[in-house]
mmCIF file of C-alpha atoms in Angstrom:
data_model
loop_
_atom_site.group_PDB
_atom_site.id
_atom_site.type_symbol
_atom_site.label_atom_id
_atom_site.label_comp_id
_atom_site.label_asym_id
_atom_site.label_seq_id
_atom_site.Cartn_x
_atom_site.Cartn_y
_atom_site.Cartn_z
ATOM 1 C CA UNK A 1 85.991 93.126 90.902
ATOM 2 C CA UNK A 2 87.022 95.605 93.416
ATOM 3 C CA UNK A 3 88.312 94.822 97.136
ATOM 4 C CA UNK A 4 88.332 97.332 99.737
ATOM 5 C CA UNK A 5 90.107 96.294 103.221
ATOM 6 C CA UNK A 6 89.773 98.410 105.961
ATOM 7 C CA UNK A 7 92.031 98.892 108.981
ATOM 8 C CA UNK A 8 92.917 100.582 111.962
ATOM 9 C CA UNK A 9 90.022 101.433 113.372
ATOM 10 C CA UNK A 10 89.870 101.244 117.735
ATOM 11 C CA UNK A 11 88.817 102.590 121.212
ATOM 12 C CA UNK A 12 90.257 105.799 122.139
ATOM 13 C CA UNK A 13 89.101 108.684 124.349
ATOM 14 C CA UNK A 14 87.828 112.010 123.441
ATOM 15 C CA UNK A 15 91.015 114.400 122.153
ATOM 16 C CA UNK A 16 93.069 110.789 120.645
ATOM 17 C CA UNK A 17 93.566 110.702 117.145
ATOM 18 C CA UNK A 18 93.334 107.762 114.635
ATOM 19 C CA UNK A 19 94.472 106.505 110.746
ATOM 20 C CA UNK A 20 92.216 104.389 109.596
ATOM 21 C CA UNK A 21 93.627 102.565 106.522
ATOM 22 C CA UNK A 22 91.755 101.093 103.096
ATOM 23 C CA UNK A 23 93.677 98.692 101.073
ATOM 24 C CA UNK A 24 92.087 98.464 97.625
ATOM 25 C CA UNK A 25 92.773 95.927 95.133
ATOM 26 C CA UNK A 26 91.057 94.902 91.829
ATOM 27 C CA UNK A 27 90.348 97.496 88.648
ATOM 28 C CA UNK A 28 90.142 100.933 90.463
ATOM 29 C CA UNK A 29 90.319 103.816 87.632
ATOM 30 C CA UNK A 30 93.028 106.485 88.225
ATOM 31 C CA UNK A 31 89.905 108.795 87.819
ATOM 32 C CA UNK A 32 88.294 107.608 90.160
ATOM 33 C CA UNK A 33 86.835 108.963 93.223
ATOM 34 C CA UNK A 34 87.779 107.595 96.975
ATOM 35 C CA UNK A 35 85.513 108.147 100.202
ATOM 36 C CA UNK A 36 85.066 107.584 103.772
ATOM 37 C CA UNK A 37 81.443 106.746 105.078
ATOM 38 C CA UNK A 38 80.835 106.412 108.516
ATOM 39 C CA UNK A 39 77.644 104.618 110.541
ATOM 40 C CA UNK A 40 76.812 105.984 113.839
ATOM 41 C CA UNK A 41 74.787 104.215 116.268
ATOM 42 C CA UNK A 42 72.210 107.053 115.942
ATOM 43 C CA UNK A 43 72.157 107.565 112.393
ATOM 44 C CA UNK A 44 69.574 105.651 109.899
ATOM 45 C CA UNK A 45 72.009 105.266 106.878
ATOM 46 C CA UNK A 46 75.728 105.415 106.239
ATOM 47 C CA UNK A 47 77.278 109.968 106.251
ATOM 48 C CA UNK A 48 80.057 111.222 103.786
ATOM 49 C CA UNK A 49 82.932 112.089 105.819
ATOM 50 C CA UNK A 50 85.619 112.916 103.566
ATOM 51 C CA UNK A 51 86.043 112.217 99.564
ATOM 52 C CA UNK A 52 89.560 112.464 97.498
ATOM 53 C CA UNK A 53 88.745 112.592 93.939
ATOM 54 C CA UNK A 54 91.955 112.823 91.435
ATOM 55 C CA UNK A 55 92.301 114.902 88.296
ATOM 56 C CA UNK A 56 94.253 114.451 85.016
ATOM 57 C CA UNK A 57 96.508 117.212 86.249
ATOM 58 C CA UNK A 58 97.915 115.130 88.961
ATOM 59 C CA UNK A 59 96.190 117.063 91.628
ATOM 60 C CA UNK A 60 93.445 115.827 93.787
ATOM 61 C CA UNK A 61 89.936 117.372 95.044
ATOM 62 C CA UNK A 62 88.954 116.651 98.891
ATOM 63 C CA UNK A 63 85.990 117.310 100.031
ATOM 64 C CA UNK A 64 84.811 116.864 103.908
ATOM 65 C CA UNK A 65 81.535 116.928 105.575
ATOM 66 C CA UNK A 66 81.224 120.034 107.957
ATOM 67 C CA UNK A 67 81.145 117.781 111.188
ATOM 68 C CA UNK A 68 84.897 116.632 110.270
ATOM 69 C CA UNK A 69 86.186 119.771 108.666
ATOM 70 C CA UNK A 70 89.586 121.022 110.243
ATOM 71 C CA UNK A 71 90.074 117.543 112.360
ATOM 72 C CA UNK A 72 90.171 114.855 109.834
ATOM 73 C CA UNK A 73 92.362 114.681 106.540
ATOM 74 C CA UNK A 74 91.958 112.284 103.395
ATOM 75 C CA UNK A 75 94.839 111.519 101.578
ATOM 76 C CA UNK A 76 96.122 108.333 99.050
ATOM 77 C CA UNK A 77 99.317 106.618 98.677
ATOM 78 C CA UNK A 78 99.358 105.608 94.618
ATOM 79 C CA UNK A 79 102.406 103.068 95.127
ATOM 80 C CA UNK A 80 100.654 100.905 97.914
ATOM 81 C CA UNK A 81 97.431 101.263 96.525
ATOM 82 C CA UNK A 82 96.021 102.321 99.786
ATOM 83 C CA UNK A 83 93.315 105.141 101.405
ATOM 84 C CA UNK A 84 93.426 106.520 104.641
ATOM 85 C CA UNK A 85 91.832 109.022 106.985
ATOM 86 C CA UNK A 86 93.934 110.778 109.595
ATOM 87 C CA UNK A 87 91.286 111.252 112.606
ATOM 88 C CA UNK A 88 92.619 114.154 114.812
ATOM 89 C CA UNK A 89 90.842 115.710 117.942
ATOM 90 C CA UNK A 90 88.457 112.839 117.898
ATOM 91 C CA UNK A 91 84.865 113.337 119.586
ATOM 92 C CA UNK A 92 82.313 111.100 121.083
ATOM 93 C CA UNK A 93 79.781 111.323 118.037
ATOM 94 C CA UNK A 94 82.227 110.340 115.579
ATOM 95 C CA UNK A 95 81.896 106.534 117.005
ATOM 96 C CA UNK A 96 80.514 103.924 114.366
ATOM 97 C CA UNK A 97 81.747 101.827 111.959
ATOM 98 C CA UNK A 98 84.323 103.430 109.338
ATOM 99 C CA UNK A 99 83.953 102.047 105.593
ATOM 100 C CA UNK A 100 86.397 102.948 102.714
ATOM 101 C CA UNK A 101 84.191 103.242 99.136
ATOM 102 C CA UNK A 102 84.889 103.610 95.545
ATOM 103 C CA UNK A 103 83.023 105.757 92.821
ATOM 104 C CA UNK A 104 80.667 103.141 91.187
ATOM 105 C CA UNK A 105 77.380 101.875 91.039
ATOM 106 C CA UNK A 106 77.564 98.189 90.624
ATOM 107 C CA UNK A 107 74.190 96.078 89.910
ATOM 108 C CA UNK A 108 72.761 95.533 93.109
ATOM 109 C CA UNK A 109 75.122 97.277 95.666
ATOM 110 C CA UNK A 110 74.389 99.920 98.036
ATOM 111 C CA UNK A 111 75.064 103.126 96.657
ATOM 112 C CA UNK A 112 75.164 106.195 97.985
ATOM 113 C CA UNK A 113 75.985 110.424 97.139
ATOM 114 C CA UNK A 114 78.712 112.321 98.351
ATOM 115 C CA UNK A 115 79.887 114.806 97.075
ATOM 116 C CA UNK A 116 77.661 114.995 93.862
ATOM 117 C CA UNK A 117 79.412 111.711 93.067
ATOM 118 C CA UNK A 118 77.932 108.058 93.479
ATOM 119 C CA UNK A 119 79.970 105.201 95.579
ATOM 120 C CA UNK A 120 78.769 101.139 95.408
ATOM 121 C CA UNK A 121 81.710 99.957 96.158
ATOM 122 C CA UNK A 122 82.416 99.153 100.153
ATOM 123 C CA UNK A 123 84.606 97.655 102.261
ATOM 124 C CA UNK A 124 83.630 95.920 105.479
ATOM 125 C CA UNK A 125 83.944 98.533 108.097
ATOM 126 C CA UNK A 126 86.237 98.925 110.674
ATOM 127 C CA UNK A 127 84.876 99.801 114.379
ATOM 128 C CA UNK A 128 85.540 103.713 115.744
ATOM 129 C CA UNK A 129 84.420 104.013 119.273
ATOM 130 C CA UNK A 130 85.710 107.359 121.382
ATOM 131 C CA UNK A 131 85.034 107.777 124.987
ATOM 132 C CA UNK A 132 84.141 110.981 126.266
#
């Protein structure tokens, strides 16, 4: 079983930045790949916005969708087990609802591509609303 807690998440106005937070608990490989999906009011499904996928090196792979590029930055802390998402310049269109996922594809969940890799495990979401 794998638990994914997000946090964080709030109103702010246009420039404001944000860390959104994902507490993860339950039997998360070392391997395995960490995302940030976002819902906007105007989209039909749930976007990639950032991935952090580990290697056996030690180092990590980020990826980030071009809409996010240069303003928001992925990163994990190992000994609290958490995720976050540091949110700079914010902008009106990245409102929506903010969920923290895990490489998997469980029987039955939602599961969706990012990155070339598959996530089906989600959090609840955590509210994002910026105000021009």
């Amino acid at each position: 079983v794998v638990t994914l807690v997000e946090s964080g998440g709030g109103s702010v106005q246009a420039g404001d930045s944000l860390k959104l937070s994902c507490t993860m608990a339950g039997y998360i490989h070392d391997l395995d790949c960490l995302a940030w999906f976002r819902q906007t009011p105007s989209g039909r499904e749930r976007e990639g916005v950032a991935s952090l996928c580990p290697r056996r090196s030690g180092n990590v792979d980020t990826l980030y969708a071009n809409s996010v590029k240069g303003r928001f930055t992925v990163s994990r802390d190992k000994s609290s087990n958490t995720l976050f998402l540091e949110m700079n310049d914010l902008k009106p269109e990245d409102s929506g609802i903010y969920y923290c996922a895990d490489e998997g594809t469980p029987h039955g969940s939602l599961l969706l591509r990012f990155g070339g890799k598959y996530f089906g495990y989600w959090g609840q979401g955590t509210q994002v609303t910026v105000s021009s």
